[in-house]
Short mmCIF file of C-alpha atoms in Angstrom, two decimals:
data_model
loop_
_atom_site.label_atom_id
_atom_site.label_comp_id
_atom_site.label_asym_id
_atom_site.label_seq_id
_atom_site.Cartn_x
_atom_site.Cartn_y
_atom_site.Cartn_z
CA UNK J 1310 29.06 5.46 7.90
CA UNK J 1311 28.34 2.98 10.67
CA UNK J 1312 27.42 5.69 13.18
CA UNK J 1313 24.96 7.22 10.76
CA UNK J 1314 23.43 3.90 9.89
CA UNK J 1315 22.99 3.04 13.62
CA UNK J 1316 21.35 6.48 14.28
CA UNK J 1317 18.93 5.85 11.46
CA UNK J 1318 18.24 2.20 12.59
CA UNK J 1319 17.43 3.57 16.03
CA UNK J 1320 15.18 6.28 14.64
CA UNK J 1321 13.37 4.35 12.00
CA UNK J 1322 13.91 0.68 13.08
CA UNK J 1323 15.97 -1.68 11.11
CA UNK J 1324 13.18 -3.02 9.04
CA UNK J 1325 11.95 0.55 8.39
CA UNK J 1326 15.26 1.75 7.07
CA UNK J 1327 15.94 1.61 3.38
CA UNK J 1328 19.33 1.85 1.50
CA UNK J 1329 17.81 4.92 -0.05
CA UNK J 1330 17.29 6.50 3.31
CA UNK J 1331 20.83 5.63 4.37
CA UNK J 1332 22.18 7.02 1.14
CA UNK J 1333 20.36 10.42 1.72
CA UNK J 1334 21.48 10.50 5.34
CA UNK J 1335 25.05 9.80 4.42
CA UNK J 1336 25.09 12.09 1.47
CA UNK J 1337 26.49 9.50 -0.76
CA UNK J 1338 25.18 7.18 -3.50
CA UNK J 1339 24.03 3.65 -2.72
CA UNK J 1340 26.83 2.37 -4.87
CA UNK J 1341 29.28 4.16 -2.60
CA UNK J 1342 27.66 2.40 0.36
CA UNK J 1343 28.00 -0.94 -1.35
CA UNK J 1344 31.72 -0.29 -2.07
CA UNK J 1345 32.25 -0.52 1.73
CA UNK J 1346 29.56 -3.08 2.82
CA UNK J 1347 27.54 -5.76 1.20
CA UNK J 1348 24.28 -4.19 2.42
CA UNK J 1349 22.09 -3.26 5.31
CA UNK J 1350 22.54 -6.71 7.03
CA UNK J 1351 26.39 -6.18 7.18
CA UNK J 1352 25.80 -2.78 8.72
CA UNK J 1353 23.51 -4.36 11.37
CA UNK J 1354 26.09 -7.03 12.05
CA UNK J 1355 28.86 -4.64 12.45
CA UNK J 1356 26.82 -2.49 14.87
CA UNK J 1357 25.58 -5.24 17.12
CA UNK J 1358 28.93 -6.92 17.29
CA UNK J 1359 30.44 -3.60 18.37
CA UNK J 1360 28.16 -3.55 21.32
CA UNK J 1361 28.48 -7.34 22.07
CA UNK J 1362 32.20 -7.23 21.71
CA UNK J 1363 32.33 -4.59 24.36
CA UNK J 1364 30.18 -6.56 26.72
CA UNK J 1365 32.14 -9.75 26.29
CA UNK J 1366 35.37 -7.92 26.74
CA UNK J 1367 33.99 -6.46 30.05
CA UNK J 1368 33.05 -10.05 30.98
CA UNK J 1369 36.61 -11.31 30.18
CA UNK J 1370 38.04 -8.36 32.32
CA UNK J 1371 35.78 -9.22 35.22
CA UNK J 1372 36.71 -12.88 35.10
CA UNK J 1373 40.26 -11.85 35.56
CA UNK J 1374 39.55 -9.82 38.92
CA UNK J 1375 41.02 -11.47 41.88
CA UNK J 1376 38.75 -12.10 44.89
CA UNK J 1377 35.21 -13.15 45.45
CA UNK J 1378 32.39 -13.61 42.91
CA UNK J 1379 30.59 -10.53 44.14
CA UNK J 1380 33.67 -8.40 43.31
CA UNK J 1381 33.81 -9.78 39.81
CA UNK J 1382 30.05 -9.19 39.43
CA UNK J 1383 30.41 -5.52 40.46
CA UNK J 1384 33.32 -5.10 38.15
CA UNK J 1385 31.34 -6.50 35.35
CA UNK J 1386 28.36 -4.18 36.13
CA UNK J 1387 30.83 -1.19 36.32
CA UNK J 1388 32.53 -2.16 32.94
CA UNK J 1389 29.14 -2.75 31.34
CA UNK J 1390 27.96 0.80 32.32
CA UNK J 1391 31.23 2.00 30.74
CA UNK J 1392 30.49 0.16 27.57
CA UNK J 1393 26.94 1.50 27.32
CA UNK J 1394 28.02 5.03 27.95
CA UNK J 1395 30.74 4.78 25.32
CA UNK J 1396 28.72 2.88 22.82
CA UNK J 1397 25.21 4.01 23.61
CA UNK J 1398 23.71 4.04 20.09
CA UNK J 1399 25.21 0.67 19.42
CA UNK J 1400 23.85 -0.92 22.69
CA UNK J 1401 20.54 0.76 22.00
CA UNK J 1402 20.38 -0.88 18.76
CA UNK J 1403 21.38 -4.31 20.25
CA UNK J 1404 18.67 -4.14 22.83
CA UNK J 1405 16.07 -3.50 20.23
CA UNK J 1406 16.76 -6.39 17.87
CA UNK J 1407 13.92 -8.87 17.97
CA UNK J 1408 15.24 -11.80 15.93
CA UNK J 1409 13.50 -10.99 12.60
CA UNK J 1410 16.69 -11.61 10.64
CA UNK J 1411 19.64 -14.05 10.69
CA UNK J 1412 21.83 -11.25 11.99
CA UNK J 1413 19.42 -10.44 14.70
CA UNK J 1414 19.08 -14.13 15.67
CA UNK J 1415 22.85 -14.42 16.13
CA UNK J 1416 22.87 -11.23 18.17
CA UNK J 1417 20.18 -12.62 20.44
CA UNK J 1418 22.10 -15.84 20.80
CA UNK J 1419 25.16 -13.86 21.88
CA UNK J 1420 23.06 -11.86 24.30
CA UNK J 1421 21.71 -15.14 25.84
CA UNK J 1422 25.32 -16.27 26.23
CA UNK J 1423 26.16 -13.13 28.05
CA UNK J 1424 23.13 -13.48 30.25
CA UNK J 1425 24.28 -16.97 31.12
CA UNK J 1426 27.76 -15.70 32.09
CA UNK J 1427 26.00 -13.03 34.39
CA UNK J 1428 23.70 -15.68 35.94
CA UNK J 1429 26.63 -17.97 36.60
CA UNK J 1430 28.47 -15.15 38.28
CA UNK J 1431 25.36 -14.36 40.42
CA UNK J 1432 25.01 -18.01 41.40
CA UNK J 1433 28.64 -18.11 42.34
CA UNK J 1434 28.20 -15.00 44.60
CA UNK J 1435 25.18 -16.60 46.07
CA UNK J 1436 27.07 -19.83 46.87
CA UNK J 1437 29.76 -17.62 48.55
CA UNK J 1438 27.14 -16.20 50.75
CA UNK J 1439 27.38 -12.65 49.37
CA UNK J 1440 23.99 -12.64 47.64
CA UNK J 1441 20.59 -13.50 49.13
CA UNK J 1442 19.73 -17.19 48.28
CA UNK J 1443 15.98 -16.60 48.07
CA UNK J 1444 15.94 -15.24 44.56
CA UNK J 1445 16.80 -17.22 41.51
CA UNK J 1446 20.26 -16.19 40.11
CA UNK J 1447 18.81 -15.67 36.62
CA UNK J 1448 16.17 -13.32 37.91
CA UNK J 1449 18.82 -11.38 39.91
CA UNK J 1450 21.00 -11.21 36.83
CA UNK J 1451 18.18 -9.86 34.73
CA UNK J 1452 17.10 -7.30 37.26
CA UNK J 1453 20.72 -6.11 37.65
CA UNK J 1454 21.28 -5.85 34.04
CA UNK J 1455 17.82 -4.35 33.56
CA UNK J 1456 19.19 -1.42 35.63
CA UNK J 1457 22.27 -1.21 33.44
CA UNK J 1458 20.20 -1.43 30.18
CA UNK J 1459 17.77 1.22 31.35
CA UNK J 1460 20.35 3.83 30.67
CA UNK J 1461 19.57 3.69 26.90
CA UNK J 1462 16.15 5.14 27.87
CA UNK J 1463 17.36 8.04 30.03
CA UNK J 1464 21.15 8.72 29.88
CA UNK J 1465 22.07 11.60 27.67
CA UNK J 1466 25.72 12.62 27.76
CA UNK J 1467 26.25 16.31 28.30
CA UNK J 1468 29.06 18.55 29.40
CA UNK J 1469 29.27 18.68 33.19
CA UNK J 1470 26.72 15.89 33.58
CA UNK J 1471 27.21 12.46 35.23
CA UNK J 1472 29.74 10.24 33.45
CA UNK J 1473 30.20 6.51 33.39
CA UNK J 1474 31.91 6.30 36.73
CA UNK J 1475 29.35 8.35 38.59
CA UNK J 1476 26.45 6.34 36.99
CA UNK J 1477 28.26 3.10 37.76
CA UNK J 1478 28.79 4.19 41.40
CA UNK J 1479 25.12 5.07 41.86
CA UNK J 1480 23.97 1.83 40.13
CA UNK J 1481 26.20 -0.33 42.28
CA UNK J 1482 25.09 1.38 45.52
CA UNK J 1483 21.51 0.83 44.65
CA UNK J 1484 22.01 -2.76 43.36
CA UNK J 1485 24.55 -4.02 45.92
CA UNK J 1486 23.73 -1.92 48.98
CA UNK J 1487 20.06 -1.17 48.45
CA UNK J 1488 18.18 2.04 48.92
CA UNK J 1489 17.66 1.87 52.74
CA UNK J 1490 20.03 3.77 54.93
CA UNK J 1491 19.67 0.94 57.32
CA UNK J 1492 17.90 -2.36 57.48
CA UNK J 1493 14.26 -2.11 58.28
CA UNK J 1494 13.06 -3.81 61.46
CA UNK J 1495 9.46 -3.97 62.53
CA UNK J 1496 10.38 -2.46 65.92
CA UNK J 1497 12.06 0.48 64.19
CA UNK J 1498 9.05 1.57 62.24
CA UNK J 1499 7.09 4.57 63.25
CA UNK J 1500 3.38 3.65 63.63
CA UNK J 1501 0.29 5.87 63.80
CA UNK J 1502 0.57 7.50 60.40
#
């Protein structure tokens, strides 16, 4: 029931989804839905909690990693990619909530808490000298998780396609090592083009 509700919420928007629509898509009566949940709000709460619980579990897992903050940060990024790939419809819904209901406001508050955890980890890695100090840790955290969150827009699981590990590897290479094959130095640049 929850998977179908999330699919409909993602297609039509939470506000644009009626219990009648959910009933039709599920192939059951509205009273059968109400037997299991109090209403649409509870379905939304269950859905966003599923995504957030996965991200906070990834955060707790990363916090237990031995070593430097940069290693914990990379672990968190990789684990977050795994959560997104495993729970893509739920994370998609989470990233689309705007705070129009009490449930959405609670979800946004938890997202901000997660953002603060990531920013703190970035600041720690910066203090260790492993991340450049000229960019605000909150901006770095947002850009880093912007890469992770972009998966909801383009990633489509398919047989033989890239999985969570391959995507996490690529994302971490770009984020932590950059795109250049070697550092750019003015003397190394070819001129006259």
